[in-house]
């Protein structure tokens, strides 16, 4: 199919998939901030939201876009390595070794899968507020969560600058905005475990 052969088209759709996930991350953060309102409000919100038709649609959309995003990223990298020999291969910036870049992306993917399984099947849906407290009283879960947030922040920063370039905007002029968005998201997510232990 021509879609899979057109690098520019694949890159744009990959960017769109990433933007869908960014919107979800912002929504997820805003919904998690209900945690600070207390047990009753937080549990009521999640019980209500899990019963809405949008919840099932959102899960399907996220799984589809994540799968597409990962497959496209991997296939583009393989294409870059084999399309025209060594002279075409794009070297990674010296500040970001290839192993670190792919290791971070792999760790983020593993965290997303782990977090989805954990929150879908391993928590008490009747009292998700208490489940979150139990999760963040575990040092191991703290470590996993911090690693997940750090890799998410790094990937968001990289992704936002790439998306700007993909759609013809200057990443250099919007660099501070991208950093600001990433820091706000990181601070919002870290506020949950911090509120549990403080």
PDB file of C-alpha atoms in Angstrom:
ATOM      1  CA  UNK A   1       0.000   0.000   0.000  1.00  0.00           C
ATOM      2  CA  UNK A   2       1.219   3.511  -0.823  1.00  0.00           C
ATOM      3  CA  UNK A   3       0.537   4.665   2.750  1.00  0.00           C
ATOM      4  CA  UNK A   4       3.245   2.414   4.161  1.00  0.00           C
ATOM      5  CA  UNK A   5       5.710   3.582   1.482  1.00  0.00           C
ATOM      6  CA  UNK A   6       5.097   7.300   1.965  1.00  0.00           C
ATOM      7  CA  UNK A   7       7.399   8.431   4.768  1.00  0.00           C
ATOM      8  CA  UNK A   8       5.872  11.919   5.091  1.00  0.00           C
ATOM      9  CA  UNK A   9       2.335  10.535   5.374  1.00  0.00           C
ATOM     10  CA  UNK A  10       3.341   7.955   7.954  1.00  0.00           C
ATOM     11  CA  UNK A  11       5.140  10.625   9.959  1.00  0.00           C
ATOM     12  CA  UNK A  12       2.059  12.858   9.991  1.00  0.00           C
ATOM     13  CA  UNK A  13      -0.248  10.051  11.086  1.00  0.00           C
ATOM     14  CA  UNK A  14       2.287   9.024  13.714  1.00  0.00           C
ATOM     15  CA  UNK A  15       2.232  12.627  14.977  1.00  0.00           C
ATOM     16  CA  UNK A  16      -1.589  12.590  15.056  1.00  0.00           C
ATOM     17  CA  UNK A  17      -1.533   9.353  17.065  1.00  0.00           C
ATOM     18  CA  UNK A  18       0.907  10.985  19.467  1.00  0.00           C
ATOM     19  CA  UNK A  19      -1.338  14.047  19.806  1.00  0.00           C
ATOM     20  CA  UNK A  20      -4.310  11.807  20.637  1.00  0.00           C
ATOM     21  CA  UNK A  21      -2.242  10.294  23.437  1.00  0.00           C
ATOM     22  CA  UNK A  22      -1.194  13.759  24.610  1.00  0.00           C
ATOM     23  CA  UNK A  23      -4.862  14.772  24.865  1.00  0.00           C
ATOM     24  CA  UNK A  24      -5.571  11.589  26.806  1.00  0.00           C
ATOM     25  CA  UNK A  25      -2.637  12.250  29.159  1.00  0.00           C
ATOM     26  CA  UNK A  26      -3.996  15.741  29.893  1.00  0.00           C
ATOM     27  CA  UNK A  27      -7.490  14.299  30.461  1.00  0.00           C
ATOM     28  CA  UNK A  28      -6.072  11.508  32.633  1.00  0.00           C
ATOM     29  CA  UNK A  29      -4.148  14.044  34.688  1.00  0.00           C
ATOM     30  CA  UNK A  30      -7.182  16.274  35.191  1.00  0.00           C
ATOM     31  CA  UNK A  31      -9.296  13.298  36.245  1.00  0.00           C
ATOM     32  CA  UNK A  32      -6.610  12.089  38.664  1.00  0.00           C
ATOM     33  CA  UNK A  33      -6.485  15.502  40.303  1.00  0.00           C
ATOM     34  CA  UNK A  34      -9.930  14.643  41.700  1.00  0.00           C
ATOM     35  CA  UNK A  35      -7.897  12.492  44.106  1.00  0.00           C
ATOM     36  CA  UNK A  36      -7.096  15.646  46.061  1.00  0.00           C
ATOM     37  CA  UNK A  37     -10.832  16.288  46.544  1.00  0.00           C
ATOM     38  CA  UNK A  38     -11.157  13.265  48.795  1.00  0.00           C
ATOM     39  CA  UNK A  39     -12.243   9.650  48.739  1.00  0.00           C
ATOM     40  CA  UNK A  40     -15.947  10.060  48.069  1.00  0.00           C
ATOM     41  CA  UNK A  41     -15.639  12.518  45.173  1.00  0.00           C
ATOM     42  CA  UNK A  42     -12.813  10.573  43.541  1.00  0.00           C
ATOM     43  CA  UNK A  43     -14.556   7.183  43.724  1.00  0.00           C
ATOM     44  CA  UNK A  44     -17.845   8.642  42.494  1.00  0.00           C
ATOM     45  CA  UNK A  45     -16.164  10.239  39.491  1.00  0.00           C
ATOM     46  CA  UNK A  46     -14.375   7.039  38.436  1.00  0.00           C
ATOM     47  CA  UNK A  47     -17.441   4.859  38.975  1.00  0.00           C
ATOM     48  CA  UNK A  48     -19.467   7.258  36.831  1.00  0.00           C
ATOM     49  CA  UNK A  49     -16.866   7.593  34.086  1.00  0.00           C
ATOM     50  CA  UNK A  50     -16.249   3.843  33.793  1.00  0.00           C
ATOM     51  CA  UNK A  51     -19.959   3.363  33.027  1.00  0.00           C
ATOM     52  CA  UNK A  52     -20.116   5.896  30.187  1.00  0.00           C
ATOM     53  CA  UNK A  53     -20.022   4.760  26.523  1.00  0.00           C
ATOM     54  CA  UNK A  54     -17.028   7.070  25.996  1.00  0.00           C
ATOM     55  CA  UNK A  55     -14.897   4.929  28.317  1.00  0.00           C
ATOM     56  CA  UNK A  56     -14.985   1.878  26.032  1.00  0.00           C
ATOM     57  CA  UNK A  57     -14.455   3.991  22.926  1.00  0.00           C
ATOM     58  CA  UNK A  58     -11.505   5.730  24.580  1.00  0.00           C
ATOM     59  CA  UNK A  59      -9.826   2.409  25.431  1.00  0.00           C
ATOM     60  CA  UNK A  60     -10.177   1.124  21.861  1.00  0.00           C
ATOM     61  CA  UNK A  61      -8.868   4.398  20.429  1.00  0.00           C
ATOM     62  CA  UNK A  62      -5.878   4.429  22.777  1.00  0.00           C
ATOM     63  CA  UNK A  63      -4.944   0.813  22.043  1.00  0.00           C
ATOM     64  CA  UNK A  64      -5.263   1.386  18.286  1.00  0.00           C
ATOM     65  CA  UNK A  65      -3.250   4.621  18.247  1.00  0.00           C
ATOM     66  CA  UNK A  66      -0.543   3.262  20.561  1.00  0.00           C
ATOM     67  CA  UNK A  67      -0.161   0.141  18.418  1.00  0.00           C
ATOM     68  CA  UNK A  68       0.032   2.259  15.264  1.00  0.00           C
ATOM     69  CA  UNK A  69       2.477   4.702  16.869  1.00  0.00           C
ATOM     70  CA  UNK A  70       4.856   1.953  18.025  1.00  0.00           C
ATOM     71  CA  UNK A  71       4.731  -0.056  14.781  1.00  0.00           C
ATOM     72  CA  UNK A  72       5.277   3.079  12.686  1.00  0.00           C
ATOM     73  CA  UNK A  73       8.207   4.248  14.839  1.00  0.00           C
ATOM     74  CA  UNK A  74       9.926   0.864  14.627  1.00  0.00           C
ATOM     75  CA  UNK A  75       9.296   0.450  10.888  1.00  0.00           C
ATOM     76  CA  UNK A  76      10.556   3.983  10.158  1.00  0.00           C
ATOM     77  CA  UNK A  77      13.733   3.254  12.059  1.00  0.00           C
ATOM     78  CA  UNK A  78      14.267   0.034  10.097  1.00  0.00           C
ATOM     79  CA  UNK A  79      13.630   1.959   6.868  1.00  0.00           C
ATOM     80  CA  UNK A  80      16.191   4.594   7.846  1.00  0.00           C
ATOM     81  CA  UNK A  81      18.751   1.876   8.495  1.00  0.00           C
ATOM     82  CA  UNK A  82      18.213  -0.035   5.243  1.00  0.00           C
ATOM     83  CA  UNK A  83      16.782   2.322   2.609  1.00  0.00           C
ATOM     84  CA  UNK A  84      19.983   3.638   1.108  1.00  0.00           C
ATOM     85  CA  UNK A  85      22.843   2.155   3.040  1.00  0.00           C
ATOM     86  CA  UNK A  86      25.050   3.810   5.616  1.00  0.00           C
ATOM     87  CA  UNK A  87      25.017   7.241   3.939  1.00  0.00           C
ATOM     88  CA  UNK A  88      21.257   7.584   4.515  1.00  0.00           C
ATOM     89  CA  UNK A  89      21.202   6.436   8.109  1.00  0.00           C
ATOM     90  CA  UNK A  90      20.296   9.223  10.492  1.00  0.00           C
ATOM     91  CA  UNK A  91      22.635   9.417  13.442  1.00  0.00           C
ATOM     92  CA  UNK A  92      21.250  10.213  16.863  1.00  0.00           C
ATOM     93  CA  UNK A  93      22.377  13.407  18.581  1.00  0.00           C
ATOM     94  CA  UNK A  94      25.486  12.857  20.679  1.00  0.00           C
ATOM     95  CA  UNK A  95      23.537  13.929  23.769  1.00  0.00           C
ATOM     96  CA  UNK A  96      21.003  11.121  23.192  1.00  0.00           C
ATOM     97  CA  UNK A  97      22.680   7.791  22.348  1.00  0.00           C
ATOM     98  CA  UNK A  98      20.594   5.363  20.318  1.00  0.00           C
ATOM     99  CA  UNK A  99      20.514   2.828  23.180  1.00  0.00           C
ATOM    100  CA  UNK A 100      19.240   5.467  25.601  1.00  0.00           C
ATOM    101  CA  UNK A 101      16.564   6.705  23.186  1.00  0.00           C
ATOM    102  CA  UNK A 102      15.187   3.237  22.416  1.00  0.00           C
ATOM    103  CA  UNK A 103      15.650   2.093  26.012  1.00  0.00           C
ATOM    104  CA  UNK A 104      13.562   5.027  27.215  1.00  0.00           C
ATOM    105  CA  UNK A 105      10.848   4.378  24.635  1.00  0.00           C
ATOM    106  CA  UNK A 106      10.806   0.689  25.554  1.00  0.00           C
ATOM    107  CA  UNK A 107      10.583   1.500  29.273  1.00  0.00           C
ATOM    108  CA  UNK A 108       7.680   3.887  28.619  1.00  0.00           C
ATOM    109  CA  UNK A 109       5.828   1.266  26.580  1.00  0.00           C
ATOM    110  CA  UNK A 110       6.379  -1.328  29.333  1.00  0.00           C
ATOM    111  CA  UNK A 111       5.118   1.154  31.936  1.00  0.00           C
ATOM    112  CA  UNK A 112       1.969   1.914  29.916  1.00  0.00           C
ATOM    113  CA  UNK A 113       1.172  -1.796  29.558  1.00  0.00           C
ATOM    114  CA  UNK A 114       1.917  -2.456  33.245  1.00  0.00           C
ATOM    115  CA  UNK A 115      -0.163   0.525  34.385  1.00  0.00           C
ATOM    116  CA  UNK A 116      -3.093  -0.506  32.172  1.00  0.00           C
ATOM    117  CA  UNK A 117      -3.078  -4.089  33.492  1.00  0.00           C
ATOM    118  CA  UNK A 118      -2.680  -2.885  37.071  1.00  0.00           C
ATOM    119  CA  UNK A 119      -5.523  -0.361  36.963  1.00  0.00           C
ATOM    120  CA  UNK A 120      -7.833  -2.577  34.905  1.00  0.00           C
ATOM    121  CA  UNK A 121      -7.535  -5.909  36.701  1.00  0.00           C
ATOM    122  CA  UNK A 122      -5.413  -5.573  39.858  1.00  0.00           C
ATOM    123  CA  UNK A 123      -7.142  -2.831  41.828  1.00  0.00           C
ATOM    124  CA  UNK A 124     -10.323  -2.804  43.875  1.00  0.00           C
ATOM    125  CA  UNK A 125     -12.790  -1.002  41.620  1.00  0.00           C
ATOM    126  CA  UNK A 126     -15.167  -0.537  44.565  1.00  0.00           C
ATOM    127  CA  UNK A 127     -12.626   1.717  46.291  1.00  0.00           C
ATOM    128  CA  UNK A 128     -10.076   2.911  43.750  1.00  0.00           C
ATOM    129  CA  UNK A 129      -9.066   5.773  46.070  1.00  0.00           C
ATOM    130  CA  UNK A 130      -7.820   3.324  48.694  1.00  0.00           C
ATOM    131  CA  UNK A 131      -6.196   1.208  45.988  1.00  0.00           C
ATOM    132  CA  UNK A 132      -4.108   4.196  44.885  1.00  0.00           C
ATOM    133  CA  UNK A 133      -3.051   4.851  48.473  1.00  0.00           C
ATOM    134  CA  UNK A 134      -1.982   1.195  48.805  1.00  0.00           C
ATOM    135  CA  UNK A 135      -0.022   1.403  45.548  1.00  0.00           C
ATOM    136  CA  UNK A 136       1.939   4.478  46.587  1.00  0.00           C
ATOM    137  CA  UNK A 137       2.843   3.164  50.028  1.00  0.00           C
ATOM    138  CA  UNK A 138       5.004   0.557  48.267  1.00  0.00           C
ATOM    139  CA  UNK A 139       8.626   1.652  47.572  1.00  0.00           C
ATOM    140  CA  UNK A 140       8.716  -0.637  44.517  1.00  0.00           C
ATOM    141  CA  UNK A 141       5.643   1.053  43.055  1.00  0.00           C
ATOM    142  CA  UNK A 142       7.162   4.455  43.786  1.00  0.00           C
ATOM    143  CA  UNK A 143      10.238   3.451  41.782  1.00  0.00           C
ATOM    144  CA  UNK A 144       8.153   2.102  38.876  1.00  0.00           C
ATOM    145  CA  UNK A 145       5.984   5.226  38.853  1.00  0.00           C
ATOM    146  CA  UNK A 146       8.941   7.611  38.907  1.00  0.00           C
ATOM    147  CA  UNK A 147      10.692   5.738  36.088  1.00  0.00           C
ATOM    148  CA  UNK A 148       7.438   5.808  34.122  1.00  0.00           C
ATOM    149  CA  UNK A 149       6.997   9.561  34.649  1.00  0.00           C
ATOM    150  CA  UNK A 150      10.600  10.374  33.737  1.00  0.00           C
ATOM    151  CA  UNK A 151      10.389   8.358  30.508  1.00  0.00           C
ATOM    152  CA  UNK A 152       6.997   9.930  29.755  1.00  0.00           C
ATOM    153  CA  UNK A 153       8.408  13.427  30.264  1.00  0.00           C
ATOM    154  CA  UNK A 154      11.401  12.711  28.021  1.00  0.00           C
ATOM    155  CA  UNK A 155       9.193  11.205  25.306  1.00  0.00           C
ATOM    156  CA  UNK A 156       6.708  14.079  25.489  1.00  0.00           C
ATOM    157  CA  UNK A 157       9.470  16.645  25.085  1.00  0.00           C
ATOM    158  CA  UNK A 158      10.930  14.767  22.117  1.00  0.00           C
ATOM    159  CA  UNK A 159       7.477  14.157  20.640  1.00  0.00           C
ATOM    160  CA  UNK A 160       6.214  17.717  20.980  1.00  0.00           C
ATOM    161  CA  UNK A 161       9.236  19.174  19.189  1.00  0.00           C
ATOM    162  CA  UNK A 162       8.922  16.560  16.419  1.00  0.00           C
ATOM    163  CA  UNK A 163       5.189  17.221  16.023  1.00  0.00           C
ATOM    164  CA  UNK A 164       5.868  20.933  15.600  1.00  0.00           C
ATOM    165  CA  UNK A 165       8.393  20.200  12.863  1.00  0.00           C
ATOM    166  CA  UNK A 166       6.081  17.688  11.192  1.00  0.00           C
ATOM    167  CA  UNK A 167       3.341  20.315  10.858  1.00  0.00           C
ATOM    168  CA  UNK A 168       5.710  23.032   9.665  1.00  0.00           C
ATOM    169  CA  UNK A 169       6.206  24.965  12.901  1.00  0.00           C
ATOM    170  CA  UNK A 170       9.545  25.969  14.346  1.00  0.00           C
ATOM    171  CA  UNK A 171      10.387  23.723  17.260  1.00  0.00           C
ATOM    172  CA  UNK A 172      13.108  26.198  18.258  1.00  0.00           C
ATOM    173  CA  UNK A 173      10.598  29.008  18.813  1.00  0.00           C
ATOM    174  CA  UNK A 174       8.244  26.769  20.810  1.00  0.00           C
ATOM    175  CA  UNK A 175      10.898  24.922  22.809  1.00  0.00           C
ATOM    176  CA  UNK A 176      10.108  26.741  26.055  1.00  0.00           C
ATOM    177  CA  UNK A 177       6.392  26.017  25.615  1.00  0.00           C
ATOM    178  CA  UNK A 178       7.103  22.303  25.130  1.00  0.00           C
ATOM    179  CA  UNK A 179       9.245  22.227  28.273  1.00  0.00           C
ATOM    180  CA  UNK A 180       6.539  24.085  30.198  1.00  0.00           C
ATOM    181  CA  UNK A 181       3.842  21.596  29.139  1.00  0.00           C
ATOM    182  CA  UNK A 182       6.037  18.657  30.123  1.00  0.00           C
ATOM    183  CA  UNK A 183       6.861  20.161  33.537  1.00  0.00           C
ATOM    184  CA  UNK A 184       3.202  20.897  34.314  1.00  0.00           C
ATOM    185  CA  UNK A 185       2.196  17.341  33.388  1.00  0.00           C
ATOM    186  CA  UNK A 186       5.051  15.849  35.431  1.00  0.00           C
ATOM    187  CA  UNK A 187       4.187  18.016  38.464  1.00  0.00           C
ATOM    188  CA  UNK A 188       0.511  17.077  38.239  1.00  0.00           C
ATOM    189  CA  UNK A 189       1.152  13.349  38.131  1.00  0.00           C
ATOM    190  CA  UNK A 190       3.791  13.408  40.876  1.00  0.00           C
ATOM    191  CA  UNK A 191       1.368  15.260  43.160  1.00  0.00           C
ATOM    192  CA  UNK A 192      -0.595  12.030  43.724  1.00  0.00           C
ATOM    193  CA  UNK A 193       2.139   9.881  45.297  1.00  0.00           C
ATOM    194  CA  UNK A 194       3.494  12.945  47.102  1.00  0.00           C
ATOM    195  CA  UNK A 195       0.102  13.545  48.719  1.00  0.00           C
ATOM    196  CA  UNK A 196       0.023   9.919  49.892  1.00  0.00           C
ATOM    197  CA  UNK A 197       3.384   9.947  51.663  1.00  0.00           C
ATOM    198  CA  UNK A 198       3.268  13.502  53.044  1.00  0.00           C
TER     199      UNK A 198
END
